[in-house]
Amino acid sequence: MDRIAPETPHLPVAIEPGITLAELIERVQAARGKPLSIHELPGLTHEDNALCGLWLAADDRDIILHAASESALHREQFILHELAHMLLLHDRVDGAGYVTGAVLPSYEDATVIKALARDALNDDVEIAAERLADILATSLRRKRPTPFSEVFG
């Protein structure tokens, strides 16, 4: 993360060129000290600038929910964006809100979940997360060829 401003608070996670998404996820879990689960949520959509991903931070785990996509590359970008929020410690910034497990019945054992209240796609928090997601994507793809079908679905 050498291209992120040094004064930006972030988790100390090593990210070298050629790292895989699975390796990155393992490192984020280790740095945060709790498991991370990733699920497609049919209600989310990336059409018309709608919400395409969401990170929920419970006391005992992290959860990433993302929109469906026919493109593996697009799905990966949704996940990288949410991982970027984690790496940038955005659960500690103003605007983080709380929801109860009742909002997501399948996660009812998590009584309180912290989620970022994202009401603008162009706010500084979202811009920083997308910038870092792009840097992460470059690191993931540096040694891995990208098939035509991944780019164009």
CSV table of C-alpha atoms in Angstrom, one decimal:
chain,number,residue,atom,x,y,z
A,1,MET,CA,0.0,0.0,0.0
A,2,ASP,CA,2.9,2.3,-0.7
A,3,ARG,CA,0.8,4.5,-2.9
A,4,ILE,CA,-1.6,5.4,-0.1
A,5,ALA,CA,-0.6,8.6,1.8
A,6,PRO,CA,1.5,7.6,4.8
A,7,GLU,CA,-0.6,9.6,7.2
A,8,THR,CA,-3.7,7.6,6.2
A,9,PRO,CA,-4.6,5.2,9.0
A,10,HIS,CA,-4.7,1.6,7.7
A,11,LEU,CA,-4.2,-2.0,8.7
A,12,PRO,CA,-0.6,-3.3,8.3
A,13,VAL,CA,-1.1,-5.9,5.6
A,14,ALA,CA,1.6,-6.8,3.1
A,15,ILE,CA,0.3,-6.6,-0.5
A,16,GLU,CA,2.8,-7.6,-3.1
A,17,PRO,CA,2.4,-7.9,-6.9
A,18,GLY,CA,0.8,-11.2,-7.8
A,19,ILE,CA,-1.0,-11.8,-4.5
A,20,THR,CA,-4.2,-13.7,-4.9
A,21,LEU,CA,-7.6,-12.6,-3.7
A,22,ALA,CA,-7.7,-15.6,-1.3
A,23,GLU,CA,-4.3,-14.6,0.1
A,24,LEU,CA,-5.5,-11.0,0.5
A,25,ILE,CA,-8.6,-12.2,2.3
A,26,GLU,CA,-6.5,-14.4,4.7
A,27,ARG,CA,-4.3,-11.5,5.5
A,28,VAL,CA,-7.2,-9.1,6.2
A,29,GLN,CA,-8.8,-11.7,8.5
A,30,ALA,CA,-5.5,-12.1,10.4
A,31,ALA,CA,-5.0,-8.4,10.7
A,32,ARG,CA,-8.6,-7.8,11.9
A,33,GLY,CA,-8.4,-10.9,14.2
A,34,LYS,CA,-11.7,-12.4,13.1
A,35,PRO,CA,-13.2,-14.4,10.2
A,36,LEU,CA,-14.6,-12.9,7.1
A,37,SER,CA,-17.4,-14.4,5.0
A,38,ILE,CA,-18.4,-13.2,1.5
A,39,HIS,CA,-21.8,-13.7,0.0
A,40,GLU,CA,-23.7,-12.8,-3.1
A,41,LEU,CA,-26.9,-11.0,-2.1
A,42,PRO,CA,-29.5,-11.0,-4.9
A,43,GLY,CA,-31.2,-7.8,-3.6
A,44,LEU,CA,-28.1,-5.8,-4.4
A,45,THR,CA,-27.6,-4.5,-7.9
A,46,HIS,CA,-24.9,-2.6,-9.6
A,47,GLU,CA,-27.3,-1.1,-12.1
A,48,ASP,CA,-28.0,2.6,-12.1
A,49,ASN,CA,-25.4,3.4,-9.4
A,50,ALA,CA,-27.3,1.3,-6.8
A,51,LEU,CA,-25.5,-0.3,-3.9
A,52,CYS,CA,-23.3,-3.1,-5.2
A,53,GLY,CA,-21.5,-4.1,-2.1
A,54,LEU,CA,-21.7,-3.8,1.7
A,55,TRP,CA,-19.3,-4.5,4.5
A,56,LEU,CA,-20.8,-5.4,7.9
A,57,ALA,CA,-18.5,-5.5,10.8
A,58,ALA,CA,-19.8,-7.5,13.8
A,59,ASP,CA,-17.8,-8.0,17.0
A,60,ASP,CA,-17.0,-11.5,16.1
A,61,ARG,CA,-16.7,-11.5,12.3
A,62,ASP,CA,-16.8,-9.4,9.1
A,63,ILE,CA,-19.3,-10.0,6.3
A,64,ILE,CA,-19.1,-8.8,2.7
A,65,LEU,CA,-22.3,-8.8,0.7
A,66,HIS,CA,-22.1,-8.1,-3.0
A,67,ALA,CA,-24.3,-7.9,-6.0
A,68,ALA,CA,-24.5,-10.6,-8.6
A,69,SER,CA,-22.4,-10.2,-11.7
A,70,GLU,CA,-21.7,-12.4,-14.7
A,71,SER,CA,-18.2,-11.1,-14.8
A,72,ALA,CA,-15.7,-12.7,-12.3
A,73,LEU,CA,-13.6,-9.5,-12.6
A,74,HIS,CA,-16.5,-7.3,-11.7
A,75,ARG,CA,-17.4,-9.5,-8.7
A,76,GLU,CA,-13.8,-9.3,-7.6
A,77,GLN,CA,-13.8,-5.5,-7.8
A,78,PHE,CA,-16.9,-5.4,-5.6
A,79,ILE,CA,-15.1,-7.5,-3.0
A,80,LEU,CA,-11.8,-5.5,-3.3
A,81,HIS,CA,-13.8,-2.3,-2.7
A,82,GLU,CA,-15.2,-3.6,0.6
A,83,LEU,CA,-11.7,-5.0,1.6
A,84,ALA,CA,-10.3,-1.6,1.0
A,85,HIS,CA,-12.8,-0.1,3.5
A,86,MET,CA,-11.5,-2.7,6.0
A,87,LEU,CA,-7.9,-1.9,5.2
A,88,LEU,CA,-8.5,1.8,5.6
A,89,LEU,CA,-10.3,1.3,8.9
A,90,HIS,CA,-13.5,2.9,7.7
A,91,ASP,CA,-15.5,1.2,10.5
A,92,ARG,CA,-13.8,3.8,12.7
A,93,VAL,CA,-14.8,6.9,10.8
A,94,ASP,CA,-17.8,9.2,11.3
A,95,GLY,CA,-20.8,7.9,9.4
A,96,ALA,CA,-20.5,4.3,10.5
A,97,GLY,CA,-23.9,3.2,11.7
A,98,TYR,CA,-25.4,0.2,13.6
A,99,VAL,CA,-28.0,-2.3,12.5
A,100,THR,CA,-29.3,-5.3,14.4
A,101,GLY,CA,-29.2,-8.8,13.3
A,102,ALA,CA,-33.0,-8.6,12.7
A,103,VAL,CA,-32.3,-6.5,9.6
A,104,LEU,CA,-30.5,-9.5,8.1
A,105,PRO,CA,-32.3,-12.6,9.5
A,106,SER,CA,-29.7,-15.1,8.3
A,107,TYR,CA,-27.2,-13.2,10.6
A,108,GLU,CA,-29.4,-13.1,13.6
A,109,ASP,CA,-26.7,-14.4,15.9
A,110,ALA,CA,-24.8,-11.1,15.4
A,111,THR,CA,-26.9,-8.8,17.7
A,112,VAL,CA,-25.2,-5.6,16.6
A,113,ILE,CA,-23.5,-5.1,13.3
A,114,LYS,CA,-21.6,-1.9,12.3
A,115,ALA,CA,-22.1,-0.9,8.7
A,116,LEU,CA,-20.9,2.1,6.8
A,117,ALA,CA,-23.8,4.5,6.1
A,118,ARG,CA,-23.1,5.2,2.4
A,119,ASP,CA,-25.4,7.8,1.1
A,120,ALA,CA,-23.1,9.3,-1.5
A,121,LEU,CA,-21.0,7.5,-4.1
A,122,ASN,CA,-18.7,10.5,-4.4
A,123,ASP,CA,-17.8,11.1,-0.8
A,124,ASP,CA,-14.2,11.0,0.4
A,125,VAL,CA,-14.6,7.6,2.1
A,126,GLU,CA,-16.0,5.9,-1.0
A,127,ILE,CA,-13.4,7.6,-3.3
A,128,ALA,CA,-10.6,6.4,-1.0
A,129,ALA,CA,-12.0,2.8,-1.0
A,130,GLU,CA,-12.3,2.7,-4.7
A,131,ARG,CA,-8.8,4.1,-5.2
A,132,LEU,CA,-7.4,1.5,-3.0
A,133,ALA,CA,-9.5,-1.2,-4.6
A,134,ASP,CA,-8.0,-0.2,-8.0
A,135,ILE,CA,-4.5,-0.5,-6.5
A,136,LEU,CA,-5.3,-3.9,-5.1
A,137,ALA,CA,-6.7,-5.0,-8.4
A,138,THR,CA,-3.5,-4.0,-10.1
A,139,SER,CA,-1.5,-6.1,-7.5
A,140,LEU,CA,-3.7,-9.1,-8.0
A,141,ARG,CA,-3.5,-8.9,-11.8
A,142,ARG,CA,0.2,-8.0,-12.1
A,143,LYS,CA,1.4,-11.6,-12.7
A,144,ARG,CA,-1.9,-13.2,-13.7
A,145,PRO,CA,-3.1,-12.9,-17.3
A,146,THR,CA,-6.7,-11.7,-17.5
A,147,PRO,CA,-8.8,-13.8,-20.0
A,148,PHE,CA,-10.9,-11.8,-22.5
A,149,SER,CA,-14.1,-13.4,-21.1
A,150,GLU,CA,-13.3,-12.1,-17.6
A,151,VAL,CA,-13.2,-8.5,-18.8
A,152,PHE,CA,-16.2,-8.7,-21.1
A,153,GLY,CA,-18.3,-11.3,-19.3
